C-alpha positions as a printed Julia matrix, in Angstrom:
271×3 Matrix{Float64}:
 189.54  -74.66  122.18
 190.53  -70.95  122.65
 188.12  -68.84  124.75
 188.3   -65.19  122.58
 192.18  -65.43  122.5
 193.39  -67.5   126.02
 193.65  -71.07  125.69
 191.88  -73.32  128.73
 195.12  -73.36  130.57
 195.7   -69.44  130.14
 191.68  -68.93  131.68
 192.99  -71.74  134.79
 196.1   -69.9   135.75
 195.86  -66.35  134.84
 192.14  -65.76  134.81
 190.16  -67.59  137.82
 191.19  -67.1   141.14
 191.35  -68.67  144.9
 189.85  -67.23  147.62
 190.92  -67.49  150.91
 190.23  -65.48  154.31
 193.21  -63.88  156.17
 194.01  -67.3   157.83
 194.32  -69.25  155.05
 191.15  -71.11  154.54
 189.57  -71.42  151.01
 186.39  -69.94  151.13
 185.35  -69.33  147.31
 186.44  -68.97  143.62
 186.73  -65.51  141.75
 187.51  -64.68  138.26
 188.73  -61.63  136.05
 186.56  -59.37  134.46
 188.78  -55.74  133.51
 192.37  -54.93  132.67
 192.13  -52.58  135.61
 191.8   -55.48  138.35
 187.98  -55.67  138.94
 186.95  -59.93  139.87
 183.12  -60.79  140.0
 182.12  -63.69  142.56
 179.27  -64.69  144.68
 178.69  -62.08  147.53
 177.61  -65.2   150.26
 181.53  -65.77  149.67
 182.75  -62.65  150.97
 179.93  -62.29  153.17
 180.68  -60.94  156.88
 184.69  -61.08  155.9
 185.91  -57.34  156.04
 189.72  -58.54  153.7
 190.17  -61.58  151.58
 193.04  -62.53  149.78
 193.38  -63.72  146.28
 196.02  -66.6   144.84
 195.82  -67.27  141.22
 198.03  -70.74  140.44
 200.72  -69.18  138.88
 200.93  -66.56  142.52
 203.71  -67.8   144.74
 201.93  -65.14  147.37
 198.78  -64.09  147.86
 197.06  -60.86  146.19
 195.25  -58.44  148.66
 191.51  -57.97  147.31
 189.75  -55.01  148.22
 185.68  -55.76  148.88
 183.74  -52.81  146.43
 180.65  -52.66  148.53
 179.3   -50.3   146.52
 179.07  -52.76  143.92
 177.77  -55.91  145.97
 174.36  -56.77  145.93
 172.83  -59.61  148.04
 170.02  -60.07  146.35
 171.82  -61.04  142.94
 174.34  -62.75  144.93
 177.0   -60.93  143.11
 180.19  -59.04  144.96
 182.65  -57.48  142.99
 186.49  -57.3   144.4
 189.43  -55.53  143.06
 193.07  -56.37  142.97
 196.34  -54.11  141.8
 196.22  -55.23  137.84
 199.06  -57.4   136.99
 199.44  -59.84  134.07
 195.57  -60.3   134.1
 194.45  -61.78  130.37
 190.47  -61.69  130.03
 187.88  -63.62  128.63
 184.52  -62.8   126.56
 181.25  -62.22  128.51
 177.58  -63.54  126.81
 174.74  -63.12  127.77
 172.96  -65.71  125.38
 172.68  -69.3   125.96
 170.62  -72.62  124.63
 169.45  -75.17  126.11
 171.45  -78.04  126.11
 174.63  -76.24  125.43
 177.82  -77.81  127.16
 179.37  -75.56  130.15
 182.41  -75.92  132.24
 183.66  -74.1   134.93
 187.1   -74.25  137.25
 187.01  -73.58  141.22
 188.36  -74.22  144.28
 186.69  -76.66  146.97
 185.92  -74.87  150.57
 189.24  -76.31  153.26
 190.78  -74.98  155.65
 194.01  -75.56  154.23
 195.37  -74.61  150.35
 193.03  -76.38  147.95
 193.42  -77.09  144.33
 191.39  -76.4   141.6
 188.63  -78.63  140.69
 186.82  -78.61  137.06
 183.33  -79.48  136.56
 181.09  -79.88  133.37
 177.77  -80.32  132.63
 174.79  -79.28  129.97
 172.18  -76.26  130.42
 168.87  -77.54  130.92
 167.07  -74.46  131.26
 165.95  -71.26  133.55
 164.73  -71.27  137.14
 164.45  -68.67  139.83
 166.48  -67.33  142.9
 165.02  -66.96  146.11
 164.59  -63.34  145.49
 163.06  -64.02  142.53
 166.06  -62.99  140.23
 166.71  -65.77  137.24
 169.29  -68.15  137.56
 170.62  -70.85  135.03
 170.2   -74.6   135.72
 172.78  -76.58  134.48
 172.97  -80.66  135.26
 175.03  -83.93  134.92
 177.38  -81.78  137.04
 179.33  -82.01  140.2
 179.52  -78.43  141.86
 181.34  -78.4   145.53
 181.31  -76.36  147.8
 183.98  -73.52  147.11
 183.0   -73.63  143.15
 180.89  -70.44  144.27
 182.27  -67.05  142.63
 183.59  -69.8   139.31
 183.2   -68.89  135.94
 180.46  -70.96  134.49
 181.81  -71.64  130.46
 179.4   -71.84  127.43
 181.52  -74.56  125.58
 179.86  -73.86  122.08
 180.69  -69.98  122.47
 183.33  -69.75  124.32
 181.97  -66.95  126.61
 181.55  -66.87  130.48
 177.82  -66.66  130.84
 177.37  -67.18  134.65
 178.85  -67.06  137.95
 178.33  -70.64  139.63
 176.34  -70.07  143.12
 174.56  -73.13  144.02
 173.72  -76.71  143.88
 170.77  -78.87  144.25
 171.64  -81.26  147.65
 171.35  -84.65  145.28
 170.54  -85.03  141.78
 173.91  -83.23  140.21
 172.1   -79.67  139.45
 173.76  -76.7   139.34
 172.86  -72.57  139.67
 174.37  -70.26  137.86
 173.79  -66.1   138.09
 173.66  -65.25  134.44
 176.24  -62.38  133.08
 173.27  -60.17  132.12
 171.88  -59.79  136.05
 175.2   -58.69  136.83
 175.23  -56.08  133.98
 171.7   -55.17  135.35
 173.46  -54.33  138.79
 176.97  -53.27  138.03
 176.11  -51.33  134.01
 179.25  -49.64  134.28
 181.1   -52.79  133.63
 180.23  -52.49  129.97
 181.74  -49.02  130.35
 184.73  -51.14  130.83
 184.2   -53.63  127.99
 183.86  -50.75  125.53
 186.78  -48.72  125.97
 188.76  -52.2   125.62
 186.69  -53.05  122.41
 188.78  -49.4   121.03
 191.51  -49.99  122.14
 192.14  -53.19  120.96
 190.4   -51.49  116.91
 193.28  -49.36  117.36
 195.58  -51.52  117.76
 194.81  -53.86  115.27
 193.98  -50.91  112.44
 197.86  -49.6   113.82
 199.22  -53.8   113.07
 197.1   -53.99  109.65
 198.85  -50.93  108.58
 202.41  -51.86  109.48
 201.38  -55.11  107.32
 200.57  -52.63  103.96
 196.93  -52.6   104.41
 194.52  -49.49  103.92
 191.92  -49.24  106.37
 188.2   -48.23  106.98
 186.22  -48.56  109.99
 182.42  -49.39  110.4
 182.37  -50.57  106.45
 179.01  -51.91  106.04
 179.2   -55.16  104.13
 176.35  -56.64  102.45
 176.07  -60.57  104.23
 178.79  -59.26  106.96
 177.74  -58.45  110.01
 179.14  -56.03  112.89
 182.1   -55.01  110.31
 184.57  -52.81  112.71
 187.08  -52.73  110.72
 187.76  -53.49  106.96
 191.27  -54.06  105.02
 192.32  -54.02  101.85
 195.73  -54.85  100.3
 196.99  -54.76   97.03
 200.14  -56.92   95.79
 200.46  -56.95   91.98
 197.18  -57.63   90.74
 195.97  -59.61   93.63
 193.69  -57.68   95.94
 193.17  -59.0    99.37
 190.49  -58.05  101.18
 189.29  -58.76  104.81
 186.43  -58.21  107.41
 187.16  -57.94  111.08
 184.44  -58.0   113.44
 185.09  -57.77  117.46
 181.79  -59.49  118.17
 178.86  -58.5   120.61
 179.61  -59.73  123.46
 183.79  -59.05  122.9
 185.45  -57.75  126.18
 188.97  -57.49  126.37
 192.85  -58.21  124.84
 196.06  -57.77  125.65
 198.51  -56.58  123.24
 200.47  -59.71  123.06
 197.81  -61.62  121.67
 196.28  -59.0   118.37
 198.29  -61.7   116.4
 196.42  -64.6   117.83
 193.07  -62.47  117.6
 193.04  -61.54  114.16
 193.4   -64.86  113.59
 190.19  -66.03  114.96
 187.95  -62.96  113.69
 189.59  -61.92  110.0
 186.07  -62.69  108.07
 187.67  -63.03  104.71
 185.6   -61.54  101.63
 185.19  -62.84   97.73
């Protein structure tokens, strides 16, 4: 399954991270969010550390990661760090979810010494509350370790990150999630982030549609289409082809390599 345009093994090795203090020890999971470096994960991770590193399995050295106080909030449980941006591909963020949906995630278990990554799954069973009284997402039939903190909790039917995995019941094989929309609630100008991406990549794809002969128009409205961004039309003898492409609500990110790949997924195409 791809998630927007990475395939599982893209999100694994490019995408979720290792954390580890300045001696070593693995002491959480983080995972990308913007082209320019930023990585959401569980502030009790980070807490009372001042530097943290950041290994991604593809990283033969570790990445210095920069703590944005500003942007960590202990109540959500949500810390935000930032890393020099290099070969970062990103994922799509939601912010809806069903009950019962499938989820996976991908961490690293708490040791003192280099860890390797350990995937979990389970099924959404519903909404509870935080401590502080902020909503959380319960997930079950799971097995979240210690260290999974800061992971990327997966939607599997949409293909969208919809929580950051912070907690676990003691027995039972429960599982807490911080949904994507509480940390849009405390850090808004990470849409800011989403949407200047979302151009970008209509630009680029309006720039590849014309290099392939097609005439363009943005926001065509489309009767039975929804969220039309951008609309192409192309003419070869009699044969008209037309097509619909829509970079869908919750769409975050893509890196130029991959517009081939993306079309792919979103071309809607029209009678």
């Amino acid at each position: 399954m791809k998630y927007g345009v990475l395939s599982m093994n893209e999100i694994i090795t490019k995408n979720i991270a290792r954390i580890s203090s300045s001696s070593g020890a693995t002491i959480g999971t983080a995972f990308v969010v913007s082209s320019v470096g930023h990585l959401l994960t569980c502030f009790h991770v980070i807490e009372g550390y001042d530097i943290v590193k950041i290994f991604f399995e593809d990283d033969v050295t570790p990445r210095d990661a920069k703590i944005l106080t500003n942007l960590c909030s202990t109540e959500e449980d949500v810390a935000v760090l930032q890393i020099l941006p290099k070969d970062m591909p990103l994922t799509l963020l939601g912010i809806e979810w069903e009950v019962n949906d499938h989820v996976w995630s991908y961490g690293y278990q708490y040791q003192k010494v280099v860890s390797s990554g350990y995937p979990i799954i389970g099924s959404i069973s519903g909404e509870s509350k935080s401590l502080s009284g902020k909503p959380l997402i319960v997930f079950q039939e799971t097995d979240v370790q210690k260290g999974l903190s800061g992971a990327p909790l997966f939607d599997i039917r949409t293909g969208k990150i919809i929580g950051i995995v912070n907690a676990k019941l003691a027995k039972g094989g429960v599982g807490f999630a911080i949904p994507i929309k509480t940390v849009l609630d405390s850090w808004p100008e990470l849409l800011e982030y989403i949407q200047v991406e979302r151009s970008r990549a209509i630009e680029d794809l309006e720039s590849l549609l014309h290099m392939l002969g097609y005439s363009t128009q943005r926001n065509k409205r489309i009767e039975n289409v929804p969220l039309i961004d951008l609309y192409g039309e192309i003419q070869t003898g009699v044969t008209i082809t037309r097509s619909a492409i829509s970079c869908i609500q919750s769409y975050s990110q893509i890196d130029d390599a991959d517009i081939k790949d993306f079309i792919y997924h979103i071309l809607l195409p029209l009678k």
